[in-house]
PDB file of C-alpha atoms in Angstrom:
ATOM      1  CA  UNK A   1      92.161 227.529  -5.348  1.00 77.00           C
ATOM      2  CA  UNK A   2      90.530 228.079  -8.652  1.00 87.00           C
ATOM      3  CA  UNK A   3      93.185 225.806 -10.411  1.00 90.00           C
ATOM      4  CA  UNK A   4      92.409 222.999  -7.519  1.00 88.00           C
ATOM      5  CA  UNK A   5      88.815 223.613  -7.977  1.00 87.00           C
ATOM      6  CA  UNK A   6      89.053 223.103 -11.780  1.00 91.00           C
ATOM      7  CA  UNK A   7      91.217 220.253 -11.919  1.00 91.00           C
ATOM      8  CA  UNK A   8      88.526 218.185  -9.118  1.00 86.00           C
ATOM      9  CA  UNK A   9      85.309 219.045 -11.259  1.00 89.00           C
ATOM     10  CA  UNK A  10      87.519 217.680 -14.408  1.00 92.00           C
ATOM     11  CA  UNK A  11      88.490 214.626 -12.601  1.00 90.00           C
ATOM     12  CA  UNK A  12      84.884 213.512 -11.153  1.00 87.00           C
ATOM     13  CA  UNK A  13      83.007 214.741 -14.531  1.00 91.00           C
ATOM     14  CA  UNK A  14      82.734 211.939 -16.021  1.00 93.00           C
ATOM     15  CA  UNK A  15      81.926 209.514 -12.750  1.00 87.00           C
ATOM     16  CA  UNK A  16      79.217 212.673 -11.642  1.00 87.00           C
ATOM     17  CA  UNK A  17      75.464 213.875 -12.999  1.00 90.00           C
ATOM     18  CA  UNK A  18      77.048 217.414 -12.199  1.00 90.00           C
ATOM     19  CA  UNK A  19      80.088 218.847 -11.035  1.00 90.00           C
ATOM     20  CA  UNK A  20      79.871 222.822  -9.584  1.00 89.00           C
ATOM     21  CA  UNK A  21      82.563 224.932  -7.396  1.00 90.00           C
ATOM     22  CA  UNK A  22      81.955 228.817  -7.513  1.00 92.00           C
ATOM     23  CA  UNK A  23      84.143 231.950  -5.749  1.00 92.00           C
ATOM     24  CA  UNK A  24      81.371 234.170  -6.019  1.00 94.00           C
ATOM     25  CA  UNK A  25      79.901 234.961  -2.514  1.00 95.00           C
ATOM     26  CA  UNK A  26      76.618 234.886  -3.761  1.00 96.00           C
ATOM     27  CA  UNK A  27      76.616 231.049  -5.284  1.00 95.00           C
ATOM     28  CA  UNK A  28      79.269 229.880  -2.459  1.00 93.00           C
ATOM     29  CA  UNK A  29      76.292 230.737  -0.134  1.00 95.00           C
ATOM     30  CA  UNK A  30      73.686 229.124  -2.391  1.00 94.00           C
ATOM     31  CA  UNK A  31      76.060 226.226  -2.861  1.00 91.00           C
ATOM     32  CA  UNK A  32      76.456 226.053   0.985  1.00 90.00           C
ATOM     33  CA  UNK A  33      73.012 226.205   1.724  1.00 92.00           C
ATOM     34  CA  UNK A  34      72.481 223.357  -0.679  1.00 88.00           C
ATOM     35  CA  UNK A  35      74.699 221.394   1.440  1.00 86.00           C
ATOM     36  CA  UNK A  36      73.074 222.081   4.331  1.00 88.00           C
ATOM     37  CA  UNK A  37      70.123 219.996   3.321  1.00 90.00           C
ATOM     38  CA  UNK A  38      71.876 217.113   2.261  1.00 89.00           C
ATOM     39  CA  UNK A  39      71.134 214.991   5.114  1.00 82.00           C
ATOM     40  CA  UNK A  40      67.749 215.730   5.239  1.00 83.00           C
ATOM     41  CA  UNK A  41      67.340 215.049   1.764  1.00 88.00           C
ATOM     42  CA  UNK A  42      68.748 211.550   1.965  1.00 88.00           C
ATOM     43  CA  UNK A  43      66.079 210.589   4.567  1.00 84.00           C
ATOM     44  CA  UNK A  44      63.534 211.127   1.459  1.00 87.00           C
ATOM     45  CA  UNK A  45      65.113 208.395  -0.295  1.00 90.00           C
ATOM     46  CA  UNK A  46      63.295 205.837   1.571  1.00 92.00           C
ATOM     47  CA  UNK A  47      59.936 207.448   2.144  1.00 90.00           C
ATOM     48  CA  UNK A  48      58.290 206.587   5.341  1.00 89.00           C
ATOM     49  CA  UNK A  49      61.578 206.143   6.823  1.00 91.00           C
ATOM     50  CA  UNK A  50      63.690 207.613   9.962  1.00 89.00           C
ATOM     51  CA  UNK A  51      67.734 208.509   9.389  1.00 91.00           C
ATOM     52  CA  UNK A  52      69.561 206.651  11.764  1.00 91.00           C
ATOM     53  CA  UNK A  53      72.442 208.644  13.151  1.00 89.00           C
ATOM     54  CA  UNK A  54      74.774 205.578  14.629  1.00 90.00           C
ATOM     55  CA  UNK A  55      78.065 204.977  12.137  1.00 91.00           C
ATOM     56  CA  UNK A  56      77.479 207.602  10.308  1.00 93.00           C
ATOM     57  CA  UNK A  57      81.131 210.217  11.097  1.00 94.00           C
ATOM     58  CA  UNK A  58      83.888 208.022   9.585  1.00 96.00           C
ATOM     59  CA  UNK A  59      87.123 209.427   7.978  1.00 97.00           C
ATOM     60  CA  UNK A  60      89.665 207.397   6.306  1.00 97.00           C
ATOM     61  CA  UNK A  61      92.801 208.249   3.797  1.00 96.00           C
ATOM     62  CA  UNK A  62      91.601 209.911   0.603  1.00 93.00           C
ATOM     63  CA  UNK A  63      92.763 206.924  -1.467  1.00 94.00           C
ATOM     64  CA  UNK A  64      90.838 204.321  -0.011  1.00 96.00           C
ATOM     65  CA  UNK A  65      87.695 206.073  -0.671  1.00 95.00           C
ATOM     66  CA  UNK A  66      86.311 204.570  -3.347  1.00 93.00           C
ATOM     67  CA  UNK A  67      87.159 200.794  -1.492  1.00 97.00           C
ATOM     68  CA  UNK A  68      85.455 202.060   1.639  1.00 97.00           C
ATOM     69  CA  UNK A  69      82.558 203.336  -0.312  1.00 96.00           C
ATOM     70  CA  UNK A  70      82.054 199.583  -2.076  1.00 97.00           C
ATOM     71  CA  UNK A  71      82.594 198.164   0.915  1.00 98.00           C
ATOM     72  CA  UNK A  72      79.662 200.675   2.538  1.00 98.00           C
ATOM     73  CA  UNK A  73      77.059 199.277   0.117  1.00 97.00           C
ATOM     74  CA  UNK A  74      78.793 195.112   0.921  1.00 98.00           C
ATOM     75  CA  UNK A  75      77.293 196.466   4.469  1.00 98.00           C
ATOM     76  CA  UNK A  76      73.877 197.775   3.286  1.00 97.00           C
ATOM     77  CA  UNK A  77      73.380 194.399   0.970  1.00 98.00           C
ATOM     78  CA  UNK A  78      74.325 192.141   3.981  1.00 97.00           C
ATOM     79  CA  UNK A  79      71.819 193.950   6.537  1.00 97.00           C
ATOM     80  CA  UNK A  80      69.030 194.985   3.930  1.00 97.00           C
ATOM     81  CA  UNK A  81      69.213 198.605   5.254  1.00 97.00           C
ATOM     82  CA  UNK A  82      69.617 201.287   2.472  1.00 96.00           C
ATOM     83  CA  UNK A  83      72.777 203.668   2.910  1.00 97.00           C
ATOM     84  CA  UNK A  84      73.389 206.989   1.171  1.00 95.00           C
ATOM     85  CA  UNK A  85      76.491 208.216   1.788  1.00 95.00           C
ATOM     86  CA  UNK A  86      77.897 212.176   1.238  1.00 92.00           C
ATOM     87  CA  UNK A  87      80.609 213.526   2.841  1.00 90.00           C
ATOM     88  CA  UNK A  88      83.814 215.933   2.593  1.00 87.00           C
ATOM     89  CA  UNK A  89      85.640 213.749   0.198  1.00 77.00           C
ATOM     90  CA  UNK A  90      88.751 216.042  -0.146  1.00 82.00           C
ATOM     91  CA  UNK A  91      89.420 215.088   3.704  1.00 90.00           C
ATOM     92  CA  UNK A  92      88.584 212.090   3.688  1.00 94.00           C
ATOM     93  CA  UNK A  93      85.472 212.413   5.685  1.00 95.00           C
ATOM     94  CA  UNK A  94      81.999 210.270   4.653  1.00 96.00           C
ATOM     95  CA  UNK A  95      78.711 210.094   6.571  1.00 95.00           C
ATOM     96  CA  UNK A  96      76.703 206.726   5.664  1.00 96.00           C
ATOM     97  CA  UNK A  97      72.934 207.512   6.039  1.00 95.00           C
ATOM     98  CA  UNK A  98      71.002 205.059   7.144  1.00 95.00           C
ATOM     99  CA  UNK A  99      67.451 204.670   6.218  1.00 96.00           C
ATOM    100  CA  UNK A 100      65.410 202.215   8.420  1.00 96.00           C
ATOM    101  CA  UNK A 101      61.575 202.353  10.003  1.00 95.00           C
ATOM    102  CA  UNK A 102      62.266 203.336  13.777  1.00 91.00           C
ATOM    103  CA  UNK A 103      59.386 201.421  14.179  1.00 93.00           C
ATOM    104  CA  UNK A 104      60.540 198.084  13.063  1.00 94.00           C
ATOM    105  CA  UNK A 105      62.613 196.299  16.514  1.00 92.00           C
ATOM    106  CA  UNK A 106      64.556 194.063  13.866  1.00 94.00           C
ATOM    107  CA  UNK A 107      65.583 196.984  12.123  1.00 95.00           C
ATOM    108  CA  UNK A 108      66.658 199.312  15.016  1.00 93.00           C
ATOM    109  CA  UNK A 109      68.897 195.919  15.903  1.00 92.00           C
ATOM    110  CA  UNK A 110      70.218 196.139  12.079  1.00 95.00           C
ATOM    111  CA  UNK A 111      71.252 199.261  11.896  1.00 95.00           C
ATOM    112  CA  UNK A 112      73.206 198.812  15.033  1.00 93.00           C
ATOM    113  CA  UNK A 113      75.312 196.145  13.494  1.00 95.00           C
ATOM    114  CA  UNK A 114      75.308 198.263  10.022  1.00 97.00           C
ATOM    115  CA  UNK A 115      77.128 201.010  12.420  1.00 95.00           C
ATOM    116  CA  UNK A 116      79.356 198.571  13.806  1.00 95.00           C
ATOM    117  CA  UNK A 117      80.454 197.026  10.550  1.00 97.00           C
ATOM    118  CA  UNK A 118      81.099 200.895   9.588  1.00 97.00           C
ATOM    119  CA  UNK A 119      83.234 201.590  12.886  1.00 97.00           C
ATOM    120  CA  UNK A 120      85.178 198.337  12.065  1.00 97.00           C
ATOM    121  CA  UNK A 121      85.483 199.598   8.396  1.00 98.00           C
ATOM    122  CA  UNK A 122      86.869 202.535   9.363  1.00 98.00           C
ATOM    123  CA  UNK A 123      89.413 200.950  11.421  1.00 97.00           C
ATOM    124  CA  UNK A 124      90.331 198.630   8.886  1.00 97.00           C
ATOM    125  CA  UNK A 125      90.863 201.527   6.241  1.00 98.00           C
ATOM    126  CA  UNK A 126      93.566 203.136   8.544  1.00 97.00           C
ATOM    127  CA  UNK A 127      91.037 205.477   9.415  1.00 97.00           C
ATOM    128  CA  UNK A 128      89.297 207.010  12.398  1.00 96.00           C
ATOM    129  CA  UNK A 129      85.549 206.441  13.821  1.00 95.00           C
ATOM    130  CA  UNK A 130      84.780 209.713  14.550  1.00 92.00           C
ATOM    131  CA  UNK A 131      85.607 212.618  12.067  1.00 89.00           C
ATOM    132  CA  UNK A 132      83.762 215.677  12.691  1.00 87.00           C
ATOM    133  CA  UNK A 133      81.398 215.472  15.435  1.00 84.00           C
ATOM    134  CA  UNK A 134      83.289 213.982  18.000  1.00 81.00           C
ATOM    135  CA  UNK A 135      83.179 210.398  20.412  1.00 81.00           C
ATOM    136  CA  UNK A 136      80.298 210.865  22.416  1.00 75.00           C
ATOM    137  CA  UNK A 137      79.163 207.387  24.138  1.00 76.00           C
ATOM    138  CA  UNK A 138      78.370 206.489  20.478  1.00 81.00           C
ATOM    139  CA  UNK A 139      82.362 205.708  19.385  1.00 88.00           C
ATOM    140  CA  UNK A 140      83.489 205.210  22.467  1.00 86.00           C
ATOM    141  CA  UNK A 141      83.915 201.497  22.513  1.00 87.00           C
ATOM    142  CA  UNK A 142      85.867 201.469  19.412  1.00 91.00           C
ATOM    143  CA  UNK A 143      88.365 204.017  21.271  1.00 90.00           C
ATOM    144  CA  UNK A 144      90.389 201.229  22.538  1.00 90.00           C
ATOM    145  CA  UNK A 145      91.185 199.799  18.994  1.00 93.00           C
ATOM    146  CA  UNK A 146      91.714 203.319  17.337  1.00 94.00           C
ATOM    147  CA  UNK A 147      94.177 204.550  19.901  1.00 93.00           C
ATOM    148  CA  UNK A 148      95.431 201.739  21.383  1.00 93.00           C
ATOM    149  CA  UNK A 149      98.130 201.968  24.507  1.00 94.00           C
ATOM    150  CA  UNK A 150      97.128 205.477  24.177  1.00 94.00           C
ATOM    151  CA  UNK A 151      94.307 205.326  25.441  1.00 91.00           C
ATOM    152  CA  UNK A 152      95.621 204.824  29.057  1.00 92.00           C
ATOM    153  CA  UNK A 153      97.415 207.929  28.299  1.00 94.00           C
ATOM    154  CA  UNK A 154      94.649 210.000  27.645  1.00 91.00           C
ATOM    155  CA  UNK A 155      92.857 208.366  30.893  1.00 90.00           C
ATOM    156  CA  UNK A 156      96.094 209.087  33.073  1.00 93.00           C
ATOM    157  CA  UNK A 157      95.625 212.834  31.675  1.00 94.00           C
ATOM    158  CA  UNK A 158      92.055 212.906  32.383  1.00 91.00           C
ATOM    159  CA  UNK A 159      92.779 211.713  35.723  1.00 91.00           C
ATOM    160  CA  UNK A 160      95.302 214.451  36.473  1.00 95.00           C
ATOM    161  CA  UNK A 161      93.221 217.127  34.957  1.00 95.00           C
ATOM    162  CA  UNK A 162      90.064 215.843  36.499  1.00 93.00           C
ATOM    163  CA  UNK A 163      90.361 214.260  39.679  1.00 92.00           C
ATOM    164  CA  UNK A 164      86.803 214.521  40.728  1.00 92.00           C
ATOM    165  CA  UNK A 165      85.744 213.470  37.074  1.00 88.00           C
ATOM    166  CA  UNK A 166      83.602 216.278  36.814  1.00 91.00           C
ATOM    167  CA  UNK A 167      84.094 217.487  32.812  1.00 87.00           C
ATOM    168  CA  UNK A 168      82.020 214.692  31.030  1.00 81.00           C
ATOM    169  CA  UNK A 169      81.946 212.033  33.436  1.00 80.00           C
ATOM    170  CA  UNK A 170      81.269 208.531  32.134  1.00 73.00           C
ATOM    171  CA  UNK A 171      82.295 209.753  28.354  1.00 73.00           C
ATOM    172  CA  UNK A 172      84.951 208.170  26.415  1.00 70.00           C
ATOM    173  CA  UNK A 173      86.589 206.027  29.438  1.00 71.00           C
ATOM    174  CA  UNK A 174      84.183 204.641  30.789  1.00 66.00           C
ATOM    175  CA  UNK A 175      82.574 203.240  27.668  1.00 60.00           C
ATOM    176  CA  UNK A 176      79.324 201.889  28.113  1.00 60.00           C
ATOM    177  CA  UNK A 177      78.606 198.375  26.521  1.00 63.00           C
ATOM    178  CA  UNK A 178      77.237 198.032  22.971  1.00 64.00           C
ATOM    179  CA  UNK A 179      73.695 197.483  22.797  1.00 60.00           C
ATOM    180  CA  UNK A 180      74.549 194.134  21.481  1.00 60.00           C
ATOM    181  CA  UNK A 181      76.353 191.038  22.336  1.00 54.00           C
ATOM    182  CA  UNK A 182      79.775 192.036  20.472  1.00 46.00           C
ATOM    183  CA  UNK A 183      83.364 191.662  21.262  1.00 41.00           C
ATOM    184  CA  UNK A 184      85.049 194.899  19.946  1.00 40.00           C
ATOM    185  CA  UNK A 185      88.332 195.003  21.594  1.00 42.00           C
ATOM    186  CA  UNK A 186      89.677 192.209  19.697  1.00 42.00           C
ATOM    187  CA  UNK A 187      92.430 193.134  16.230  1.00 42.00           C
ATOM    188  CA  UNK A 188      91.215 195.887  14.166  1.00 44.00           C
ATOM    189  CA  UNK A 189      88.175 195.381  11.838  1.00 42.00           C
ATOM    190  CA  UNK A 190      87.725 191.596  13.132  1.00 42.00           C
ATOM    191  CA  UNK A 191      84.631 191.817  15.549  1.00 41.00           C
ATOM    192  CA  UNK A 192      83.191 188.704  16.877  1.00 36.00           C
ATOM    193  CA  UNK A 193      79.707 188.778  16.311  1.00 37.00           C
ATOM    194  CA  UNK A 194      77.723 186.863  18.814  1.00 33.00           C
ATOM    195  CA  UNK A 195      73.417 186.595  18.903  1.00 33.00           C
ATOM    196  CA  UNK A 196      72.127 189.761  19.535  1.00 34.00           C
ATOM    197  CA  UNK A 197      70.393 190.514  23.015  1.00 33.00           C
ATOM    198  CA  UNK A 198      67.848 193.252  22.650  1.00 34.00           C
ATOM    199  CA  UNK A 199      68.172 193.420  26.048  1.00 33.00           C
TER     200      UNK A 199
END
């Protein structure tokens, strides 16, 4: 571990303001606790404004990390909303933050296209839409291009499992629709955007 942990903080020194990795309990739990924070922390980057938690649990392969992380700030330019990302690079996992004022209505409908484009990304990177905290009703219309013919798979399962569809009913496979006009079951990472409906 130490040798791992060395080897990292050489290789990001000189792209990093500071580079840190400890295996004394005592800073590990400082270090931690530092962590904790993060995403609180980059909500004060736009002061005044609300995190937006929609396209923000993507994972992709560790070497297309620094594309996907270009191609996260392409998506910020195009929708003039700010995005911080952090993440657990060494998986592979990255959370985009999105700053925006919940009170703005053009904004809210922003950000949901910024968390689209970031699904799509995801997709597109060989990657998956949800890497840590799980589909939700959030992902769940992108399941269909992650998993493919699997996906009927996993329904037949649920099905057999859960005849009355009593352990998270409408979740997953019965996706409900995007809060958009948007065609999402299309190839990977080619949505067809359409005018939004606020509905």
């Amino acid at each position: 571990m130490r040798w791992d942990a060395e080897r990292i903080c050489a290789v990001i020194a000189p792209f990093a303001a500071h580079t840190e990795w400890s295996d004394e309990p005592a800073r590990i739990n400082a270090l931690w606790e530092a962590r904790s924070v993060v995403g609180a922390a980059v909500g004060m980057l736009r002061p005044g404004s609300n995190r937006a938690y929609c396209g923000e649990d993507i994972c992709v392969p560790v070497a297309r990390i620094p594309e996907t992380l270009r191609a996260i700030q392409d998506i910020s330019a195009r929708h003039r909303i700010p995005i911080a990302t952090y993440g657990h690079i060494g998986g592979g996992g990255l959370h985009p933050g999105h700053l925006i004022d919940g009170r703005d209505p053009d904004e809210i409908q922003r950000v949901l296209r910024v968390a689209d484009d970031i699904h799509h990304l995801a997709l597109r990177m060989g990657g998956t839409t949800t890497g840590e905290h799980g589909v939700g009703a959030a992902r769940a219309p992108y399941m269909a291009q992650e998993h493919g013919p699997a996906l009927e798979v996993m329904r037949r399962l649920k099905r057999t499992l859960d005849p009355n569809d009593i352990m998270n009913p409408g979740v997953i496979f019965d996706a409900l629709p995007l809060p958009f006009d948007l065609v999402v079951d299309g190839p990977v990472g080619e949505p067809t955007h359409a005018t939004i409906d606020p509905g």
